[in-house]
mmCIF file of C-alpha atoms in Angstrom:
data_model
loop_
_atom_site.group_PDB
_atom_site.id
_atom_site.type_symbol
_atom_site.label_atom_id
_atom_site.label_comp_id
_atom_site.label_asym_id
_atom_site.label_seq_id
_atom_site.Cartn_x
_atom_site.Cartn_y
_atom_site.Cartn_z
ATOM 1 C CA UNK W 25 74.747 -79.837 -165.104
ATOM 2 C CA UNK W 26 71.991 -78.240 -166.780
ATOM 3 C CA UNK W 27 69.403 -78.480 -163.776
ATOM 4 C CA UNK W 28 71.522 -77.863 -160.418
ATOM 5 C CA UNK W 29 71.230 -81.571 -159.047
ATOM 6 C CA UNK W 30 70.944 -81.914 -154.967
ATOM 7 C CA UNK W 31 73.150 -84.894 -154.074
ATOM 8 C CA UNK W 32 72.466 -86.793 -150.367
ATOM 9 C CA UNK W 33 75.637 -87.546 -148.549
ATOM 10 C CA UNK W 34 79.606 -87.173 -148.043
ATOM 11 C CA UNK W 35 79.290 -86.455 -151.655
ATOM 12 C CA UNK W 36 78.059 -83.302 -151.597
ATOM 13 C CA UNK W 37 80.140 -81.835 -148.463
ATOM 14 C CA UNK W 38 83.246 -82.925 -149.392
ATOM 15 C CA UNK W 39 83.687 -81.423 -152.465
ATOM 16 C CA UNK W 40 85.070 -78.382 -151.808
ATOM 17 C CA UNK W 41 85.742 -78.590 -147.995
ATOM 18 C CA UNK W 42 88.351 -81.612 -147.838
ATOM 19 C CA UNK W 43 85.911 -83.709 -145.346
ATOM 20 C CA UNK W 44 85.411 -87.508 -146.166
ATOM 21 C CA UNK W 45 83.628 -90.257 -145.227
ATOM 22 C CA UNK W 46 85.859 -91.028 -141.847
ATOM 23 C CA UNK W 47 83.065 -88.578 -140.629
ATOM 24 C CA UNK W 48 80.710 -91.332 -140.840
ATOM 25 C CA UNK W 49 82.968 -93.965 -138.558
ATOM 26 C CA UNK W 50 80.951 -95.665 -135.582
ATOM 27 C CA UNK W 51 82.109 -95.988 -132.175
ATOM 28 C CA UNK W 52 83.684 -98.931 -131.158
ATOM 29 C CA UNK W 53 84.356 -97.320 -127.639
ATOM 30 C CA UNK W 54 81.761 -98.962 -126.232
ATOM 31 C CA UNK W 55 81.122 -103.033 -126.125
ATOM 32 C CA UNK W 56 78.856 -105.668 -125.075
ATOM 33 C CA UNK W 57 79.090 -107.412 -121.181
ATOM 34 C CA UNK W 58 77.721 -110.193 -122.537
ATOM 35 C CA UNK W 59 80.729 -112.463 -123.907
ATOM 36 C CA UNK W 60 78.448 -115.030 -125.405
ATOM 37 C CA UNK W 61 76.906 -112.616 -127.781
ATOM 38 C CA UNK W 62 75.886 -113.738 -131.311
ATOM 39 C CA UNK W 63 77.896 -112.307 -134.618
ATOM 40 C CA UNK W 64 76.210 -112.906 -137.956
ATOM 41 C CA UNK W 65 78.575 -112.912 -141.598
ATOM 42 C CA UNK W 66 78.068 -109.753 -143.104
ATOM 43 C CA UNK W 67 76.716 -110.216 -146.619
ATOM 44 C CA UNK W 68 74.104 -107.887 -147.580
ATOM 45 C CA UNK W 69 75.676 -104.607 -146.434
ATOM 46 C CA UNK W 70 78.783 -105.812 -148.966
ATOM 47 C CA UNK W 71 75.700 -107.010 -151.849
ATOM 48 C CA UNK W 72 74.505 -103.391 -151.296
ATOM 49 C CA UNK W 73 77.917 -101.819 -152.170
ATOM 50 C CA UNK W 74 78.193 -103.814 -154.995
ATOM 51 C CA UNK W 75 74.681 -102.741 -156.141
ATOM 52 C CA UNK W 76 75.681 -99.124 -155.649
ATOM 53 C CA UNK W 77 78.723 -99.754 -157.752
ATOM 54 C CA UNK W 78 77.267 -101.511 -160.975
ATOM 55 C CA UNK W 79 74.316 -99.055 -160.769
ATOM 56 C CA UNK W 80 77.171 -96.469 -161.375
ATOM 57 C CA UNK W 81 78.843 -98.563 -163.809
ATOM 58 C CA UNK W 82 75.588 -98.884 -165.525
ATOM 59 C CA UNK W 83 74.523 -94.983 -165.442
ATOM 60 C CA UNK W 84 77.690 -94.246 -166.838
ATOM 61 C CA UNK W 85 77.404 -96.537 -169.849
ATOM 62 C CA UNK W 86 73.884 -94.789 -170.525
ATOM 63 C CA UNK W 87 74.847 -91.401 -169.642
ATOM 64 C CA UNK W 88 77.479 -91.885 -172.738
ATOM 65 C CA UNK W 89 78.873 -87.922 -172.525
ATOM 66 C CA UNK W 90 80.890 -87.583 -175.679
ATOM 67 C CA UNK W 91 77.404 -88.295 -177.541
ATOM 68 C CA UNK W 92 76.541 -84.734 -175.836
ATOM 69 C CA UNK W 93 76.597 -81.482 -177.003
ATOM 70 C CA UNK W 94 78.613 -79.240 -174.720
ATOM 71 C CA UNK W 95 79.525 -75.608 -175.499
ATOM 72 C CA UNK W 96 82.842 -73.991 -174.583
ATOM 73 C CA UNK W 97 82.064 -72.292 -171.878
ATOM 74 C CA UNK W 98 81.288 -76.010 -170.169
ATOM 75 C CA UNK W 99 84.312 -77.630 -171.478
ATOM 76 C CA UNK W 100 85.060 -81.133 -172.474
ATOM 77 C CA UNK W 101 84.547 -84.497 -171.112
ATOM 78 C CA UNK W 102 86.873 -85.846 -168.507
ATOM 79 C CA UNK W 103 88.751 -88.824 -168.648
ATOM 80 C CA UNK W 104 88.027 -88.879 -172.474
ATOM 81 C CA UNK W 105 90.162 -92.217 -172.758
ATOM 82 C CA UNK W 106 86.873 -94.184 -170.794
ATOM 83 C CA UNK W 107 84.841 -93.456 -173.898
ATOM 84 C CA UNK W 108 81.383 -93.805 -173.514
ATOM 85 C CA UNK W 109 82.398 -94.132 -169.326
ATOM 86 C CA UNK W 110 83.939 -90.931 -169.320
ATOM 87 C CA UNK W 111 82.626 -88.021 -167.074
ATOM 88 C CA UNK W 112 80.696 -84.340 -168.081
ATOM 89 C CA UNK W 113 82.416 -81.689 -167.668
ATOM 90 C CA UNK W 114 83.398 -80.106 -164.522
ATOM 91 C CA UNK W 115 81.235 -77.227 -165.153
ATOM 92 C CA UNK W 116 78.482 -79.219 -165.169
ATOM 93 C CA UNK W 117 79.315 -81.589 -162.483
ATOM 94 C CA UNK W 118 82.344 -81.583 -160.737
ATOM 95 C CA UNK W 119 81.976 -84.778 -159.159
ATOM 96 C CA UNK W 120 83.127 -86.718 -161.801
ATOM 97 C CA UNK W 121 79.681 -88.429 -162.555
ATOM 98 C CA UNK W 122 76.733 -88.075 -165.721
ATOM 99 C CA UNK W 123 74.383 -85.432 -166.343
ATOM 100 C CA UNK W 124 71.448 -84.169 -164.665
ATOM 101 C CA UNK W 125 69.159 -85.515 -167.652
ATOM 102 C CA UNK W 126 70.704 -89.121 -167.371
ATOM 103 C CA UNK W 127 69.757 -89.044 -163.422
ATOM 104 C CA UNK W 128 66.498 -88.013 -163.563
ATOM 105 C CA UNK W 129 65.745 -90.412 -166.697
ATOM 106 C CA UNK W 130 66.660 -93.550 -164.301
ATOM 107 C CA UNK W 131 64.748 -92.530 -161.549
ATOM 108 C CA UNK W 132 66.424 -89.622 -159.501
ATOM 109 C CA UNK W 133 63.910 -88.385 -157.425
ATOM 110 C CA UNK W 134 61.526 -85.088 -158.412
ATOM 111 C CA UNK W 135 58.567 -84.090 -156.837
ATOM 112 C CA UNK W 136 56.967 -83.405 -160.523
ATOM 113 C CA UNK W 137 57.036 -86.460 -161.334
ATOM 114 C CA UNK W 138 55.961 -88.655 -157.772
ATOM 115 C CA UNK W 139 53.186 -86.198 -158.313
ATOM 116 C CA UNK W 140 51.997 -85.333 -161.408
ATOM 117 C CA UNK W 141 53.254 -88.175 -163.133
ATOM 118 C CA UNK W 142 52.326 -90.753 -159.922
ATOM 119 C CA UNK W 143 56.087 -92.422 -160.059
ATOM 120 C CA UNK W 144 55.898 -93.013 -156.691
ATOM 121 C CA UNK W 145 58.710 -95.544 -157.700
ATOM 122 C CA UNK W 146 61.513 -93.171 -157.587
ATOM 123 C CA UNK W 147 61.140 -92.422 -153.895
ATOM 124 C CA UNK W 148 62.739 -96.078 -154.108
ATOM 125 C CA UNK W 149 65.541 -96.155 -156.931
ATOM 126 C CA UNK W 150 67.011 -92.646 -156.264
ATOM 127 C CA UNK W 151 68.861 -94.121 -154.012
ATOM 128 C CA UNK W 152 70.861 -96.191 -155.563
ATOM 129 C CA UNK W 153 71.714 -93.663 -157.910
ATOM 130 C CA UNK W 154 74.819 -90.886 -157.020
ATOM 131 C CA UNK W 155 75.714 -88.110 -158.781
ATOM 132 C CA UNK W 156 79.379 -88.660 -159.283
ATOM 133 C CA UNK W 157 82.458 -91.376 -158.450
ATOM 134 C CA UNK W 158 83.332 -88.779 -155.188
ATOM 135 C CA UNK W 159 79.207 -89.359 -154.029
ATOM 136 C CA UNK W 160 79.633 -92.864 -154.650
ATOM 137 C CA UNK W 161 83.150 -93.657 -152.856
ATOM 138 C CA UNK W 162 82.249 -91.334 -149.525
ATOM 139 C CA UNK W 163 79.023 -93.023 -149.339
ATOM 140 C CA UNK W 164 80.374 -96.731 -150.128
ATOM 141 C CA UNK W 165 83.077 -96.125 -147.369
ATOM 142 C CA UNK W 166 80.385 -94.824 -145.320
ATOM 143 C CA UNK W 167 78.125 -98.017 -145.352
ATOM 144 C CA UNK W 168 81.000 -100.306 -144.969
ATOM 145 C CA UNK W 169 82.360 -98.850 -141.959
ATOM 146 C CA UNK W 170 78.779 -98.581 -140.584
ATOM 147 C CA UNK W 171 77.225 -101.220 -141.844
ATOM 148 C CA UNK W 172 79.119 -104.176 -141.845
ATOM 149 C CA UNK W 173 79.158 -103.386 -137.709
ATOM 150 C CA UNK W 174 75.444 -103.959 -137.624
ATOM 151 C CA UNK W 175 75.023 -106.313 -139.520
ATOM 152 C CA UNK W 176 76.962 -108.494 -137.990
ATOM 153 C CA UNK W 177 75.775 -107.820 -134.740
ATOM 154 C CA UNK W 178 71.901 -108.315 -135.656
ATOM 155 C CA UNK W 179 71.892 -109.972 -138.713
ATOM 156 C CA UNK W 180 70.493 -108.955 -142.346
ATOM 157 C CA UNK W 181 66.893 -109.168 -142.117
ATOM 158 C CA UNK W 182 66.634 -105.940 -139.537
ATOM 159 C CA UNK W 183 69.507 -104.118 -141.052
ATOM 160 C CA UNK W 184 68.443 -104.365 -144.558
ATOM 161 C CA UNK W 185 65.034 -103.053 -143.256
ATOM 162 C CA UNK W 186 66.579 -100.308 -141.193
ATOM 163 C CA UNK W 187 68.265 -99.452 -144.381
ATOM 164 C CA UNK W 188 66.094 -99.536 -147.014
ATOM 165 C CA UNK W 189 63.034 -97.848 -144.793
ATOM 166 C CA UNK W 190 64.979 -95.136 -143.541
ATOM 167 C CA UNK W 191 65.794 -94.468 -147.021
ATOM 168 C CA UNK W 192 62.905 -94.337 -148.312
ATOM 169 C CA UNK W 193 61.833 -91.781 -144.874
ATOM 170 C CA UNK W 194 64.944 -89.912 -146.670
ATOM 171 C CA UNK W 195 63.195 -89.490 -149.803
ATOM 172 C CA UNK W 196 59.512 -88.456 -148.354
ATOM 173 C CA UNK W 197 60.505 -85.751 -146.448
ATOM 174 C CA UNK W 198 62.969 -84.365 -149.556
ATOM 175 C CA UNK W 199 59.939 -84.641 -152.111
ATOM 176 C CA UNK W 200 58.113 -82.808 -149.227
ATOM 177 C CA UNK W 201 60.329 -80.013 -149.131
ATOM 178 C CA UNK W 202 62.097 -79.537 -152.265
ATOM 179 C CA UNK W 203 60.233 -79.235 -155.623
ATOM 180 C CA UNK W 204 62.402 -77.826 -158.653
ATOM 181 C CA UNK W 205 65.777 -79.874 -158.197
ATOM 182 C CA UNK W 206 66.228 -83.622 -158.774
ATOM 183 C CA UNK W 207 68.210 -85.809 -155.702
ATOM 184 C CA UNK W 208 70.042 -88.899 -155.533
ATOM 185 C CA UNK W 209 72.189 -90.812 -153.075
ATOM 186 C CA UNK W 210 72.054 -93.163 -150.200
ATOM 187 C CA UNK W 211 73.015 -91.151 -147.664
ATOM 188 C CA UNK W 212 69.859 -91.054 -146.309
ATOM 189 C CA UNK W 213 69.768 -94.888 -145.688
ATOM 190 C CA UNK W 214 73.202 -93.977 -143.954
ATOM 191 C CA UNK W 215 71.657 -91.862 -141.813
ATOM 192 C CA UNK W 216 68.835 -94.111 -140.553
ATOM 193 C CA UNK W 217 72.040 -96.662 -139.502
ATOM 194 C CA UNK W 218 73.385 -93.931 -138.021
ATOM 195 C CA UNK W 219 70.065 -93.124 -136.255
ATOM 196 C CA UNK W 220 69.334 -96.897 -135.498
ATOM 197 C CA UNK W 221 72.857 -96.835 -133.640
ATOM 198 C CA UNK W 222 71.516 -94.280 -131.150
ATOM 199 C CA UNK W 223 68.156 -95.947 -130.320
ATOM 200 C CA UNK W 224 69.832 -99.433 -130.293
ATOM 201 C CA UNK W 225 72.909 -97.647 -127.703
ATOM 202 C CA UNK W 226 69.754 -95.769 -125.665
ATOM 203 C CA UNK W 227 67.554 -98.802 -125.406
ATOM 204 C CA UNK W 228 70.232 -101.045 -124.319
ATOM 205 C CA UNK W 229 71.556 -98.573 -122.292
ATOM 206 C CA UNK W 230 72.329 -100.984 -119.194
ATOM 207 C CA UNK W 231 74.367 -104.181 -121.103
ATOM 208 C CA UNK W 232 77.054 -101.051 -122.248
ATOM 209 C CA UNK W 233 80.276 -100.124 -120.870
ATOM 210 C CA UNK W 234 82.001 -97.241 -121.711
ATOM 211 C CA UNK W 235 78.486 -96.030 -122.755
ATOM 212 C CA UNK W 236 79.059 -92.531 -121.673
ATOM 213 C CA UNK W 237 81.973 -91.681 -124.413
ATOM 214 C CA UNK W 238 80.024 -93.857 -126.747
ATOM 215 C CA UNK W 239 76.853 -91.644 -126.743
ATOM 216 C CA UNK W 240 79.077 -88.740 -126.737
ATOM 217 C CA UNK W 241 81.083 -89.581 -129.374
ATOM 218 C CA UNK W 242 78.197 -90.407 -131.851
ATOM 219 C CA UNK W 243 76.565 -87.484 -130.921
ATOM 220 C CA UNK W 244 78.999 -85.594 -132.301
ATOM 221 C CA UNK W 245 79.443 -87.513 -135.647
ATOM 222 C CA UNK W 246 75.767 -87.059 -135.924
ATOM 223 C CA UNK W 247 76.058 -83.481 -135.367
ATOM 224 C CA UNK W 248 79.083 -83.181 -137.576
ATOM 225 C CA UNK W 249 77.339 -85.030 -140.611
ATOM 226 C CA UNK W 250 74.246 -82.929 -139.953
ATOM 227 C CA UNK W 251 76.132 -79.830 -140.278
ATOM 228 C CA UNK W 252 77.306 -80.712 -143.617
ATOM 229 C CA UNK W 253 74.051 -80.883 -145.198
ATOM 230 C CA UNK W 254 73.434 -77.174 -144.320
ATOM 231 C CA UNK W 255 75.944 -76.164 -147.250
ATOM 232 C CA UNK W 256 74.376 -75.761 -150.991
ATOM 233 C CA UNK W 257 73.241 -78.520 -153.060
ATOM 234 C CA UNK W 258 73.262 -81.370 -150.048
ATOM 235 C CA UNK W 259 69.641 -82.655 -149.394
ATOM 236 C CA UNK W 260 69.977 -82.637 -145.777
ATOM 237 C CA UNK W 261 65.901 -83.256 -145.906
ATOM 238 C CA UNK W 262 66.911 -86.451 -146.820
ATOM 239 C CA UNK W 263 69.468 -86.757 -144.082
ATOM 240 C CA UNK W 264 67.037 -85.732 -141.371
ATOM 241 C CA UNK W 265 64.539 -88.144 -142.994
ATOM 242 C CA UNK W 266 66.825 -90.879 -142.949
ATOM 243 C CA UNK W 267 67.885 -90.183 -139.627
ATOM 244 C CA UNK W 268 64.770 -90.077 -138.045
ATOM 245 C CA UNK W 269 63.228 -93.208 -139.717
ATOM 246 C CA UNK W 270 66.171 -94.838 -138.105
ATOM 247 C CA UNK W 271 66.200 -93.841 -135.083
ATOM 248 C CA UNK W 272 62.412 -95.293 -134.718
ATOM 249 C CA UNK W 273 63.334 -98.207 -136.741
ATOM 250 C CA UNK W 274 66.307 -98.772 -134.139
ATOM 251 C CA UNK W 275 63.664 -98.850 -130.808
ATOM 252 C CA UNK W 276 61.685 -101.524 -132.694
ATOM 253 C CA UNK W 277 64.088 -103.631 -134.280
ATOM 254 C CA UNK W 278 67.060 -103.837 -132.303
ATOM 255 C CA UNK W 279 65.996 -103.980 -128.690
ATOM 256 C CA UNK W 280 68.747 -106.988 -126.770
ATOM 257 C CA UNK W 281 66.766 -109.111 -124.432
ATOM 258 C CA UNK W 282 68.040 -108.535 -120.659
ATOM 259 C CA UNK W 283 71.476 -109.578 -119.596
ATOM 260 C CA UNK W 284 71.673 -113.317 -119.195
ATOM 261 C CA UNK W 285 67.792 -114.040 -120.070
ATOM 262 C CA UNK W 286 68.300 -117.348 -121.893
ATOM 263 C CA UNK W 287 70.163 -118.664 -118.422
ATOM 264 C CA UNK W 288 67.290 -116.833 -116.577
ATOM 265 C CA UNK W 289 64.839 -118.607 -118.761
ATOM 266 C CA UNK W 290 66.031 -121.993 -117.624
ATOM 267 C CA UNK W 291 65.981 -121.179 -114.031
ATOM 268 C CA UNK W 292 63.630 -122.957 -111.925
ATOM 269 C CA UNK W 293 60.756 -121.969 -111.584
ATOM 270 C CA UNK W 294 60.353 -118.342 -109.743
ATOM 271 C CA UNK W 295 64.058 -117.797 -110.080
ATOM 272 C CA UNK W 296 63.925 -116.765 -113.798
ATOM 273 C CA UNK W 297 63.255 -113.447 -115.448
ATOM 274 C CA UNK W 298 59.597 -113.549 -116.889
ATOM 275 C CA UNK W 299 59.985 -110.633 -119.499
ATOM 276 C CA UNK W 300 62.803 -110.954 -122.066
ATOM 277 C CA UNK W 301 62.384 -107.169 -122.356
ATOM 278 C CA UNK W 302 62.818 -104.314 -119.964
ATOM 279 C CA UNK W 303 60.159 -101.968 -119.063
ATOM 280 C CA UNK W 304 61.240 -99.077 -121.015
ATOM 281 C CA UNK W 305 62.188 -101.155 -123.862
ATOM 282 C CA UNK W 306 58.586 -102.373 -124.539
ATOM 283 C CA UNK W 307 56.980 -98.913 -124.507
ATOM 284 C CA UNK W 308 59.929 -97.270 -126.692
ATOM 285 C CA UNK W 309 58.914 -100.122 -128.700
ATOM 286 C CA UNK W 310 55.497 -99.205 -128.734
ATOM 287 C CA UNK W 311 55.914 -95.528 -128.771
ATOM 288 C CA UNK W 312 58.130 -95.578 -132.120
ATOM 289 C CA UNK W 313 55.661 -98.199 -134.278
ATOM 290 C CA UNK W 314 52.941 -95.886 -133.614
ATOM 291 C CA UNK W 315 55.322 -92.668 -134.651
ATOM 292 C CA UNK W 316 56.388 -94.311 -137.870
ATOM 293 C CA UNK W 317 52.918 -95.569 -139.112
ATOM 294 C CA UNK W 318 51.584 -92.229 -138.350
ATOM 295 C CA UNK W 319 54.783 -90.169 -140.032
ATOM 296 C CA UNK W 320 54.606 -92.297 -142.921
ATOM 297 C CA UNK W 321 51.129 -92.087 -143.301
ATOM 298 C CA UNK W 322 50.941 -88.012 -142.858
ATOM 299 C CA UNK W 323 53.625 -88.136 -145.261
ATOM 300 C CA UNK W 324 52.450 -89.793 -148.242
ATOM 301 C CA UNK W 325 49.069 -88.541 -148.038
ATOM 302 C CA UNK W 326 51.118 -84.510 -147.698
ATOM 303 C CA UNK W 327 53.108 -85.777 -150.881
ATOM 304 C CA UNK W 328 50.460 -87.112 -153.097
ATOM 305 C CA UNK W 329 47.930 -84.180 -151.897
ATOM 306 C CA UNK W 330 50.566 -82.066 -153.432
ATOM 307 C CA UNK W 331 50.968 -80.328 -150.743
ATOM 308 C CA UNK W 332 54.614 -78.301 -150.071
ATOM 309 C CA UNK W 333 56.137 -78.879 -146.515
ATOM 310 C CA UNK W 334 57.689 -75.142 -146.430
ATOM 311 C CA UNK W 335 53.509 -73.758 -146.116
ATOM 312 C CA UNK W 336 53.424 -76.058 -142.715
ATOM 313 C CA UNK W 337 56.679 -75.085 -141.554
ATOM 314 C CA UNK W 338 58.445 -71.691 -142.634
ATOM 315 C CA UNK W 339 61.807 -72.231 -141.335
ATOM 316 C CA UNK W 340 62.553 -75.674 -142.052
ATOM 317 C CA UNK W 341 64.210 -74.651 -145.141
ATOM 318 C CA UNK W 342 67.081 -73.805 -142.817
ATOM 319 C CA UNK W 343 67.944 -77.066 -142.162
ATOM 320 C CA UNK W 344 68.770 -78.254 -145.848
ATOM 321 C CA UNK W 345 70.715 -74.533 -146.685
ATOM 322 C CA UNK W 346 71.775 -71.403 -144.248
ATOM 323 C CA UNK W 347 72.611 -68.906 -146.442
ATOM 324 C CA UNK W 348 75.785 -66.598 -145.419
ATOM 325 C CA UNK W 349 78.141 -63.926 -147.175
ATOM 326 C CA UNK W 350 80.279 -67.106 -148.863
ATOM 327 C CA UNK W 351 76.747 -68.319 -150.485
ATOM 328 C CA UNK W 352 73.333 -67.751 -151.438
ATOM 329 C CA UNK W 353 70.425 -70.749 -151.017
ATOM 330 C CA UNK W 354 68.458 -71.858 -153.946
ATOM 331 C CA UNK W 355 65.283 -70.195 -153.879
ATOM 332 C CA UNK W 356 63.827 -73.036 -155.664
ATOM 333 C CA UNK W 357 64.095 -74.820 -152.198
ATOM 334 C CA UNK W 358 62.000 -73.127 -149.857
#
């Protein structure tokens, strides 16, 4: 590409590493006591793949790459026989996907223009937008095998919101940190399930079996995902962004009333429960609407001050790119 492009997701540690999206998987180690538990139809998480998809579809048909001029050192198209859908050349993304330009003309997210420019808008539509079919299919497998669980377990409303919110976190703290490259994906949406999954485990700690292993295990995915993003040209800002607005958004949204409270409800009087929440669930409650109004808020005001997030914090740029003997970081990043 002619402007190194930071993609968010499986995408972008995959490509050269032979990891996919299994990384992503949820526990299913762990289940509810309750046997009377409600299950919702999944329907939006499988609307939102769809809408990843003919965004794609539609990128593709704009990006139009044999209408490009590419010299020989960058090569041809791929897949030639797609016409107008067929990809740049490796050279300039080898993710099978369009250019650089194309992205950031439909609304891939750069800090120049949130700024300067005050389109504040594509803190929203970058991500729906990926930088190649191998972004796309890691992070489509990702929200299915993620999302679908949720979804049916607490129904659309607080998923979509988990989803689209920690997104958007995702985006904030990458304009925040990273200034001359453009970034796309959903990943960090897929991070704030992942991150809601924790809180919702933690706060309903005590209707859990198995909840040892299942803590454990997504621990480790977490970890494992995280990891990834240190490697070149992975936003992990937008990971850790993602991740965080999720885990908030988890403590709020997806609390489970006590173990048997609509039977306890019922119960004559003095034999019932009076709170459908525990304790600790009401001030983690509490605790994380006050953290997200005040990130947010911090945030937005940092990003439309102009101000750069490496001047507060001098090392953070070590958690988007280590640099070791194998590769050097973007200085354009710190």
């Amino acid at each position: 590409m002619s402007r190194e492009d930071i993609e968010r997701g499986g995408g972008g540690g995959v490509k050269s590493r032979g990891n996919n999206s299994n990384s992503y998987l949820s526990p299913s180690t762990y289940s509810i006591e309750d046997t009377e538990a409600h299950y919702w139809t999944s329907w939006l998480v499988p609307m939102f793949v769809v809408a990843n998809v003919a965004v794609f579809i539609v990128v593709m048909y704009i990006n139009n790459c044999p209408t490009h001029l590419h010299t020989r050192l960058e090569g041809k198209c791929v897949a030639r026989f797609l016409g107008r859908f067929s990809f740049e050349p490796l050279k300039d993304n080898p993710l099978f996907g369009p250019s650089s330009a194309t992205l950031e003309r439909l609304g891939a997210l750069e800090w120049t223009k949130v700024v300067d420019k005050h389109q504040g808008w594509r803190l929203i539509t970058c991500i729906w937008l990926h930088a190649g079919i191998i972004h796309l299919l890691a992070n489509m497998l990702s929200l299915v095998f993620i999302g679908i669980r949720l979804e049916q377990q607490f129904g659309f409303v607080r998923i979509g919101v988990v989803y689209l919110m920690s997104g958007f976190g995702g985006s904030l703290l990458s304009s925040l940190f990273i200034r001359n490259n453009i970034s796309v994906g959903a990943s960090g949406a897929l991070f704030g399930l992942l991150g809601s999954m924790l809180s919702e485990l933690i706060t309903n700690w005590s209707i859990y079996t198995n909840k040892a292993a299942a803590l454990l295990t997504l621990l480790f995915i977490i970890a494992i995902n995280l990891a990834i993003g240190i490697l070149p040209h992975v936003d992990n800002f937008a990971h850790v962004g993602g991740f965080l607005s999720g885990f908030l958004l988890g403590f709020v949204l997806l609390p489970r009333p006590q173990y048997g409270w609509p039977e306890r409800r019922n119960a004559p009087s003095g034999g019932g429960v009076k709170s459908k929440y525990k304790a600790h669930q009401y001030v983690l409650w509490l605790v994380s609407v006050v953290l997200l109004i005040v990130g947010f808020t911090v945030a937005l005001v940092m990003l439309f001050k102009g101000e750069n997030g490496n001047d507060r914090c001098h090392w953070c740029h070590y958690l988007s790119c280590v640099p070791t003997s194998r590769w050097k970081c973007n200085d354009n990043n710190l």
